[in-house]
PDB file of C-alpha atoms in Angstrom:
ATOM      1  CA  UNK D 132      -6.334 -18.299 -19.138  1.00  0.00           C
ATOM      2  CA  UNK D 133      -5.040 -16.201 -16.248  1.00  0.00           C
ATOM      3  CA  UNK D 134      -5.084 -12.439 -16.561  1.00  0.00           C
ATOM      4  CA  UNK D 135      -1.257 -12.364 -16.681  1.00  0.00           C
ATOM      5  CA  UNK D 136      -1.319 -14.410 -19.917  1.00  0.00           C
ATOM      6  CA  UNK D 137      -4.470 -13.066 -21.565  1.00  0.00           C
ATOM      7  CA  UNK D 138      -3.807 -10.518 -24.333  1.00  0.00           C
ATOM      8  CA  UNK D 139      -5.501  -7.143 -24.166  1.00  0.00           C
ATOM      9  CA  UNK D 140      -8.142  -6.198 -26.740  1.00  0.00           C
ATOM     10  CA  UNK D 141      -6.739  -4.735 -29.967  1.00  0.00           C
ATOM     11  CA  UNK D 142      -6.385  -0.982 -30.199  1.00  0.00           C
ATOM     12  CA  UNK D 143      -9.349   0.824 -31.742  1.00  0.00           C
ATOM     13  CA  UNK D 144     -10.328   4.449 -32.076  1.00  0.00           C
ATOM     14  CA  UNK D 145     -12.137   5.484 -28.909  1.00  0.00           C
ATOM     15  CA  UNK D 146     -12.669   8.793 -27.110  1.00  0.00           C
ATOM     16  CA  UNK D 147     -10.493   7.728 -24.141  1.00  0.00           C
ATOM     17  CA  UNK D 148      -7.506   5.348 -24.336  1.00  0.00           C
ATOM     18  CA  UNK D 149      -7.603   2.304 -22.099  1.00  0.00           C
ATOM     19  CA  UNK D 150      -5.267  -0.497 -21.008  1.00  0.00           C
ATOM     20  CA  UNK D 151      -4.830  -2.798 -18.039  1.00  0.00           C
ATOM     21  CA  UNK D 152      -2.057  -0.559 -16.783  1.00  0.00           C
ATOM     22  CA  UNK D 153      -4.303   2.517 -16.829  1.00  0.00           C
ATOM     23  CA  UNK D 154      -7.082   0.582 -15.109  1.00  0.00           C
ATOM     24  CA  UNK D 155      -4.749  -0.664 -12.368  1.00  0.00           C
ATOM     25  CA  UNK D 156      -3.189   2.760 -11.799  1.00  0.00           C
ATOM     26  CA  UNK D 157      -6.640   4.296 -11.403  1.00  0.00           C
ATOM     27  CA  UNK D 158      -7.689   1.576  -8.959  1.00  0.00           C
ATOM     28  CA  UNK D 159      -4.533   2.080  -6.898  1.00  0.00           C
ATOM     29  CA  UNK D 160      -5.154   5.826  -6.733  1.00  0.00           C
ATOM     30  CA  UNK D 161      -8.649   5.187  -5.402  1.00  0.00           C
ATOM     31  CA  UNK D 162      -7.426   2.631  -2.862  1.00  0.00           C
ATOM     32  CA  UNK D 163      -4.559   4.844  -1.696  1.00  0.00           C
ATOM     33  CA  UNK D 164      -6.977   7.705  -1.114  1.00  0.00           C
ATOM     34  CA  UNK D 165      -9.928   5.912   0.471  1.00  0.00           C
ATOM     35  CA  UNK D 166      -9.163   2.207   0.970  1.00  0.00           C
ATOM     36  CA  UNK D 167     -10.354  -0.906  -0.816  1.00  0.00           C
ATOM     37  CA  UNK D 168     -14.013  -0.034  -0.255  1.00  0.00           C
ATOM     38  CA  UNK D 169     -13.481   2.812  -2.712  1.00  0.00           C
ATOM     39  CA  UNK D 170     -12.480   0.407  -5.483  1.00  0.00           C
ATOM     40  CA  UNK D 171     -15.182  -0.812  -7.824  1.00  0.00           C
ATOM     41  CA  UNK D 172     -15.281  -1.192 -11.572  1.00  0.00           C
ATOM     42  CA  UNK D 173     -17.841   1.615 -11.737  1.00  0.00           C
ATOM     43  CA  UNK D 174     -15.622   4.003  -9.769  1.00  0.00           C
ATOM     44  CA  UNK D 175     -12.546   3.045 -11.765  1.00  0.00           C
ATOM     45  CA  UNK D 176     -14.454   3.669 -14.998  1.00  0.00           C
ATOM     46  CA  UNK D 177     -15.546   7.072 -13.702  1.00  0.00           C
ATOM     47  CA  UNK D 178     -11.930   7.874 -12.800  1.00  0.00           C
ATOM     48  CA  UNK D 179     -10.908   7.033 -16.384  1.00  0.00           C
ATOM     49  CA  UNK D 180     -13.915   8.708 -17.990  1.00  0.00           C
ATOM     50  CA  UNK D 181     -15.062   5.531 -19.744  1.00  0.00           C
ATOM     51  CA  UNK D 182     -18.140   3.310 -19.556  1.00  0.00           C
ATOM     52  CA  UNK D 183     -17.866   0.476 -16.997  1.00  0.00           C
ATOM     53  CA  UNK D 184     -18.542  -2.177 -19.645  1.00  0.00           C
ATOM     54  CA  UNK D 185     -15.333  -1.213 -21.443  1.00  0.00           C
ATOM     55  CA  UNK D 186     -13.316  -2.496 -18.500  1.00  0.00           C
ATOM     56  CA  UNK D 187     -14.557  -6.043 -19.040  1.00  0.00           C
ATOM     57  CA  UNK D 188     -12.513  -6.287 -22.205  1.00  0.00           C
ATOM     58  CA  UNK D 189      -9.427  -6.057 -19.999  1.00  0.00           C
ATOM     59  CA  UNK D 190     -10.413  -7.721 -16.710  1.00  0.00           C
ATOM     60  CA  UNK D 191     -13.057 -10.257 -15.775  1.00  0.00           C
ATOM     61  CA  UNK D 192     -14.067  -8.590 -12.530  1.00  0.00           C
ATOM     62  CA  UNK D 193     -12.946  -7.093  -9.240  1.00  0.00           C
ATOM     63  CA  UNK D 194     -10.975 -10.164  -8.108  1.00  0.00           C
ATOM     64  CA  UNK D 195      -8.736  -9.922 -11.149  1.00  0.00           C
ATOM     65  CA  UNK D 196      -8.390  -6.197 -10.568  1.00  0.00           C
ATOM     66  CA  UNK D 197      -7.234  -6.785  -6.987  1.00  0.00           C
ATOM     67  CA  UNK D 198      -4.702  -9.362  -8.201  1.00  0.00           C
ATOM     68  CA  UNK D 199      -3.349  -6.846 -10.706  1.00  0.00           C
ATOM     69  CA  UNK D 200      -3.169  -4.116  -8.061  1.00  0.00           C
ATOM     70  CA  UNK D 201      -1.192  -6.320  -5.683  1.00  0.00           C
ATOM     71  CA  UNK D 202       1.215  -7.360  -8.413  1.00  0.00           C
ATOM     72  CA  UNK D 203       1.703  -3.748  -9.491  1.00  0.00           C
ATOM     73  CA  UNK D 204       2.776  -2.880  -5.943  1.00  0.00           C
ATOM     74  CA  UNK D 205       5.091  -5.899  -5.931  1.00  0.00           C
ATOM     75  CA  UNK D 206       7.116  -3.943  -8.487  1.00  0.00           C
ATOM     76  CA  UNK D 207       8.087  -1.742  -5.509  1.00  0.00           C
ATOM     77  CA  UNK D 208       9.273  -4.770  -3.505  1.00  0.00           C
ATOM     78  CA  UNK D 209      12.698  -5.481  -4.978  1.00  0.00           C
ATOM     79  CA  UNK D 210      14.744  -7.671  -2.613  1.00  0.00           C
ATOM     80  CA  UNK D 211      18.471  -7.037  -3.080  1.00  0.00           C
ATOM     81  CA  UNK D 212      21.725  -7.211  -1.163  1.00  0.00           C
ATOM     82  CA  UNK D 213      24.984  -9.070  -0.700  1.00  0.00           C
ATOM     83  CA  UNK D 214      24.220 -12.506   0.643  1.00  0.00           C
ATOM     84  CA  UNK D 215      21.078 -14.287   1.759  1.00  0.00           C
ATOM     85  CA  UNK D 216      20.712 -12.403   5.038  1.00  0.00           C
ATOM     86  CA  UNK D 217      20.683  -8.969   3.415  1.00  0.00           C
ATOM     87  CA  UNK D 218      18.279 -10.149   0.714  1.00  0.00           C
ATOM     88  CA  UNK D 219      15.847 -11.463   3.338  1.00  0.00           C
ATOM     89  CA  UNK D 220      16.202  -8.222   5.295  1.00  0.00           C
ATOM     90  CA  UNK D 221      15.518  -6.282   2.095  1.00  0.00           C
ATOM     91  CA  UNK D 222      12.421  -8.396   1.423  1.00  0.00           C
ATOM     92  CA  UNK D 223      10.991  -7.657   4.872  1.00  0.00           C
ATOM     93  CA  UNK D 224      11.811  -3.945   4.833  1.00  0.00           C
ATOM     94  CA  UNK D 225      10.566  -3.430   1.261  1.00  0.00           C
ATOM     95  CA  UNK D 226       7.310  -5.217   2.076  1.00  0.00           C
ATOM     96  CA  UNK D 227       6.826  -2.993   5.114  1.00  0.00           C
ATOM     97  CA  UNK D 228       7.570   0.145   3.086  1.00  0.00           C
ATOM     98  CA  UNK D 229       5.118  -0.882   0.362  1.00  0.00           C
ATOM     99  CA  UNK D 230       2.331  -1.350   2.924  1.00  0.00           C
ATOM    100  CA  UNK D 231       3.122   2.028   4.470  1.00  0.00           C
ATOM    101  CA  UNK D 232       2.707   3.571   1.000  1.00  0.00           C
ATOM    102  CA  UNK D 233      -0.398   1.520   0.162  1.00  0.00           C
ATOM    103  CA  UNK D 234      -2.215   0.756   3.407  1.00  0.00           C
ATOM    104  CA  UNK D 235      -4.849  -1.363   1.662  1.00  0.00           C
ATOM    105  CA  UNK D 236      -2.134  -3.870   0.732  1.00  0.00           C
ATOM    106  CA  UNK D 237      -2.129  -5.112   4.345  1.00  0.00           C
ATOM    107  CA  UNK D 238      -5.589  -6.574   3.734  1.00  0.00           C
ATOM    108  CA  UNK D 239      -4.511  -8.528   0.654  1.00  0.00           C
ATOM    109  CA  UNK D 240      -1.157 -10.026   1.683  1.00  0.00           C
ATOM    110  CA  UNK D 241      -0.677 -13.335   3.445  1.00  0.00           C
ATOM    111  CA  UNK D 242      -3.100 -15.591   1.596  1.00  0.00           C
ATOM    112  CA  UNK D 243      -2.281 -17.708  -1.410  1.00  0.00           C
ATOM    113  CA  UNK D 244       1.022 -16.901  -3.140  1.00  0.00           C
ATOM    114  CA  UNK D 245       0.975 -14.039  -5.600  1.00  0.00           C
ATOM    115  CA  UNK D 246       1.788 -15.329  -9.087  1.00  0.00           C
ATOM    116  CA  UNK D 247       1.944 -12.134 -11.133  1.00  0.00           C
ATOM    117  CA  UNK D 248       5.146 -11.269 -12.999  1.00  0.00           C
ATOM    118  CA  UNK D 249       6.393  -8.700 -10.469  1.00  0.00           C
ATOM    119  CA  UNK D 250       5.756 -11.011  -7.518  1.00  0.00           C
ATOM    120  CA  UNK D 251       7.496 -13.875  -9.304  1.00  0.00           C
ATOM    121  CA  UNK D 252      10.493 -11.654 -10.068  1.00  0.00           C
ATOM    122  CA  UNK D 253      10.827 -10.765  -6.394  1.00  0.00           C
ATOM    123  CA  UNK D 254      10.468 -14.405  -5.406  1.00  0.00           C
ATOM    124  CA  UNK D 255      13.140 -15.398  -7.896  1.00  0.00           C
ATOM    125  CA  UNK D 256      15.595 -12.913  -6.378  1.00  0.00           C
ATOM    126  CA  UNK D 257      14.995 -14.251  -2.878  1.00  0.00           C
ATOM    127  CA  UNK D 258      15.195 -17.936  -3.812  1.00  0.00           C
ATOM    128  CA  UNK D 259      18.333 -17.329  -5.888  1.00  0.00           C
ATOM    129  CA  UNK D 260      20.000 -15.717  -2.847  1.00  0.00           C
ATOM    130  CA  UNK D 261      19.241 -18.861  -0.809  1.00  0.00           C
ATOM    131  CA  UNK D 262      20.490 -21.262  -3.476  1.00  0.00           C
ATOM    132  CA  UNK D 263      23.321 -23.368  -2.115  1.00  0.00           C
ATOM    133  CA  UNK D 264      22.911 -21.879   1.372  1.00  0.00           C
ATOM    134  CA  UNK D 265      19.665 -23.490   2.472  1.00  0.00           C
ATOM    135  CA  UNK D 266      18.558 -27.045   1.737  1.00  0.00           C
ATOM    136  CA  UNK D 267      16.007 -27.014  -1.058  1.00  0.00           C
ATOM    137  CA  UNK D 268      13.299 -28.311   1.294  1.00  0.00           C
ATOM    138  CA  UNK D 269      13.952 -25.424   3.700  1.00  0.00           C
ATOM    139  CA  UNK D 270      13.835 -22.597   1.145  1.00  0.00           C
ATOM    140  CA  UNK D 271      10.113 -21.982   1.245  1.00  0.00           C
ATOM    141  CA  UNK D 272       9.785 -22.301   5.063  1.00  0.00           C
ATOM    142  CA  UNK D 273      12.571 -19.719   5.463  1.00  0.00           C
ATOM    143  CA  UNK D 274      10.936 -17.314   3.012  1.00  0.00           C
ATOM    144  CA  UNK D 275       7.525 -17.941   4.585  1.00  0.00           C
ATOM    145  CA  UNK D 276       8.913 -17.136   8.040  1.00  0.00           C
ATOM    146  CA  UNK D 277      10.293 -13.777   6.878  1.00  0.00           C
ATOM    147  CA  UNK D 278       7.094 -12.933   5.016  1.00  0.00           C
ATOM    148  CA  UNK D 279       4.975 -13.903   8.024  1.00  0.00           C
ATOM    149  CA  UNK D 280       7.059 -11.682  10.293  1.00  0.00           C
ATOM    150  CA  UNK D 281       6.944  -8.682   7.945  1.00  0.00           C
ATOM    151  CA  UNK D 282       3.225  -9.006   7.202  1.00  0.00           C
ATOM    152  CA  UNK D 283       2.304  -9.577  10.834  1.00  0.00           C
ATOM    153  CA  UNK D 284       4.370  -6.622  12.028  1.00  0.00           C
ATOM    154  CA  UNK D 285       3.084  -4.192   9.443  1.00  0.00           C
ATOM    155  CA  UNK D 286      -0.521  -5.283   9.918  1.00  0.00           C
ATOM    156  CA  UNK D 287      -0.160  -4.359  13.581  1.00  0.00           C
ATOM    157  CA  UNK D 288       1.152  -0.942  12.545  1.00  0.00           C
ATOM    158  CA  UNK D 289      -1.739  -0.471  10.133  1.00  0.00           C
ATOM    159  CA  UNK D 290      -4.195  -1.490  12.856  1.00  0.00           C
ATOM    160  CA  UNK D 291      -2.686   1.204  15.081  1.00  0.00           C
ATOM    161  CA  UNK D 292      -3.049   3.808  12.301  1.00  0.00           C
ATOM    162  CA  UNK D 293      -6.683   2.869  11.823  1.00  0.00           C
ATOM    163  CA  UNK D 294      -7.383   2.938  15.547  1.00  0.00           C
ATOM    164  CA  UNK D 295      -5.829   6.398  15.747  1.00  0.00           C
ATOM    165  CA  UNK D 296      -8.048   7.661  12.942  1.00  0.00           C
ATOM    166  CA  UNK D 297     -11.149   6.060  14.466  1.00  0.00           C
ATOM    167  CA  UNK D 298     -10.578   7.342  18.015  1.00  0.00           C
ATOM    168  CA  UNK D 299      -8.650  10.549  17.395  1.00  0.00           C
ATOM    169  CA  UNK D 300      -6.045   9.330  19.896  1.00  0.00           C
ATOM    170  CA  UNK D 301      -2.473   8.469  18.943  1.00  0.00           C
ATOM    171  CA  UNK D 302      -0.658   5.611  20.676  1.00  0.00           C
ATOM    172  CA  UNK D 303       0.911   7.812  23.367  1.00  0.00           C
ATOM    173  CA  UNK D 304      -2.383   9.434  24.289  1.00  0.00           C
ATOM    174  CA  UNK D 305      -4.094   6.047  24.380  1.00  0.00           C
ATOM    175  CA  UNK D 306      -1.374   4.638  26.638  1.00  0.00           C
ATOM    176  CA  UNK D 307      -1.609   7.672  28.913  1.00  0.00           C
ATOM    177  CA  UNK D 308      -5.368   7.203  29.216  1.00  0.00           C
ATOM    178  CA  UNK D 309      -4.828   3.633  30.417  1.00  0.00           C
ATOM    179  CA  UNK D 310      -1.965   4.517  32.768  1.00  0.00           C
ATOM    180  CA  UNK D 311      -4.029   4.812  35.961  1.00  0.00           C
ATOM    181  CA  UNK D 312      -5.788   1.496  35.278  1.00  0.00           C
ATOM    182  CA  UNK D 313      -2.460  -0.304  34.756  1.00  0.00           C
ATOM    183  CA  UNK D 314      -0.965   1.226  37.901  1.00  0.00           C
ATOM    184  CA  UNK D 315      -3.915  -0.011  39.946  1.00  0.00           C
ATOM    185  CA  UNK D 316      -3.728  -3.445  38.351  1.00  0.00           C
ATOM    186  CA  UNK D 317       0.036  -3.824  38.787  1.00  0.00           C
ATOM    187  CA  UNK D 318      -0.244  -2.669  42.408  1.00  0.00           C
ATOM    188  CA  UNK D 319      -2.123  -5.894  43.154  1.00  0.00           C
ATOM    189  CA  UNK D 320       1.100  -7.838  42.580  1.00  0.00           C
ATOM    190  CA  UNK D 321      -0.605 -10.326  40.272  1.00  0.00           C
ATOM    191  CA  UNK D 322       1.448  -9.436  37.198  1.00  0.00           C
ATOM    192  CA  UNK D 323       5.041  -8.794  38.338  1.00  0.00           C
ATOM    193  CA  UNK D 324       6.751  -9.754  35.087  1.00  0.00           C
ATOM    194  CA  UNK D 325       4.508  -7.498  32.995  1.00  0.00           C
ATOM    195  CA  UNK D 326       4.869  -4.666  35.506  1.00  0.00           C
ATOM    196  CA  UNK D 327       8.659  -4.847  35.295  1.00  0.00           C
ATOM    197  CA  UNK D 328       8.659  -4.704  31.489  1.00  0.00           C
ATOM    198  CA  UNK D 329       6.142  -1.865  31.282  1.00  0.00           C
ATOM    199  CA  UNK D 330       7.914   0.218  33.905  1.00  0.00           C
ATOM    200  CA  UNK D 331      11.582  -0.541  33.204  1.00  0.00           C
ATOM    201  CA  UNK D 332      12.033  -1.585  29.581  1.00  0.00           C
ATOM    202  CA  UNK D 333      12.854   0.886  26.800  1.00  0.00           C
ATOM    203  CA  UNK D 334       9.754   1.833  24.832  1.00  0.00           C
ATOM    204  CA  UNK D 335      10.918   1.589  21.238  1.00  0.00           C
ATOM    205  CA  UNK D 336       9.209   3.117  18.242  1.00  0.00           C
ATOM    206  CA  UNK D 337       7.824   1.011  15.410  1.00  0.00           C
ATOM    207  CA  UNK D 338      10.988   1.247  13.294  1.00  0.00           C
ATOM    208  CA  UNK D 339      13.284   0.000  16.061  1.00  0.00           C
ATOM    209  CA  UNK D 340      10.827  -2.683  17.122  1.00  0.00           C
ATOM    210  CA  UNK D 341      10.585  -3.991  13.558  1.00  0.00           C
ATOM    211  CA  UNK D 342      14.350  -4.088  13.009  1.00  0.00           C
ATOM    212  CA  UNK D 343      15.118  -5.763  16.330  1.00  0.00           C
ATOM    213  CA  UNK D 344      12.466  -8.413  15.771  1.00  0.00           C
ATOM    214  CA  UNK D 345      13.781  -9.021  12.263  1.00  0.00           C
ATOM    215  CA  UNK D 346      17.307  -9.401  13.647  1.00  0.00           C
ATOM    216  CA  UNK D 347      16.042 -12.028  16.107  1.00  0.00           C
ATOM    217  CA  UNK D 348      14.445 -13.953  13.241  1.00  0.00           C
ATOM    218  CA  UNK D 349      17.495 -13.737  10.961  1.00  0.00           C
ATOM    219  CA  UNK D 350      19.795 -14.710  13.839  1.00  0.00           C
ATOM    220  CA  UNK D 351      17.653 -17.771  14.421  1.00  0.00           C
ATOM    221  CA  UNK D 352      17.783 -18.749  10.751  1.00  0.00           C
ATOM    222  CA  UNK D 353      21.556 -18.253  10.726  1.00  0.00           C
ATOM    223  CA  UNK D 354      21.995 -20.366  13.863  1.00  0.00           C
ATOM    224  CA  UNK D 355      19.865 -23.121  12.339  1.00  0.00           C
ATOM    225  CA  UNK D 356      21.976 -23.068   9.165  1.00  0.00           C
ATOM    226  CA  UNK D 357      25.195 -23.193  11.190  1.00  0.00           C
ATOM    227  CA  UNK D 358      23.932 -26.174  13.160  1.00  0.00           C
TER     228      UNK D 358
END
């Protein structure tokens, strides 16, 4: 029986109360502070001031704990809006916001579909918004395209955050350090298209880049539906 369906142990007098919700909240606090490497059943038990073996009455192991953590964060991803386009935009933006709040989530999204109750509720809202607008066979490819864009974009942002922490250089300082190399390389005339974009195009921040890319994707979906 999956963890979503398995009942918790009955209440009994113990020095410290325990539940799946308390376990998951503690694990999320650890991951938010120090990443997924900081999450183990032993550390979660220490955080809750209980013996590690007590946790096994509620979860089978770390994989179940990670599934519960991801689904708990899915409660923060609530797609909403008037019409399918706004709901898909909301899905992408809420996913990005959730990863910004919980950086570790970037490492756990994008694999097999999440089937916890919060993830299913979000999926229901998105699919309901597409009902009657998109052919039933196209629903999941459309949703997958938006999820792939949001996850890919925010993973790049997380990679930049991590690189900044590792090197002590933010993106602007890193770009400035490579400026002389690029000038020498572009001066060879071998990369004229890249040189034009780097020198002449507007350098947008992450927020603008994300929204413009999302608009391109949604415009493409809309054009496909109109055709």
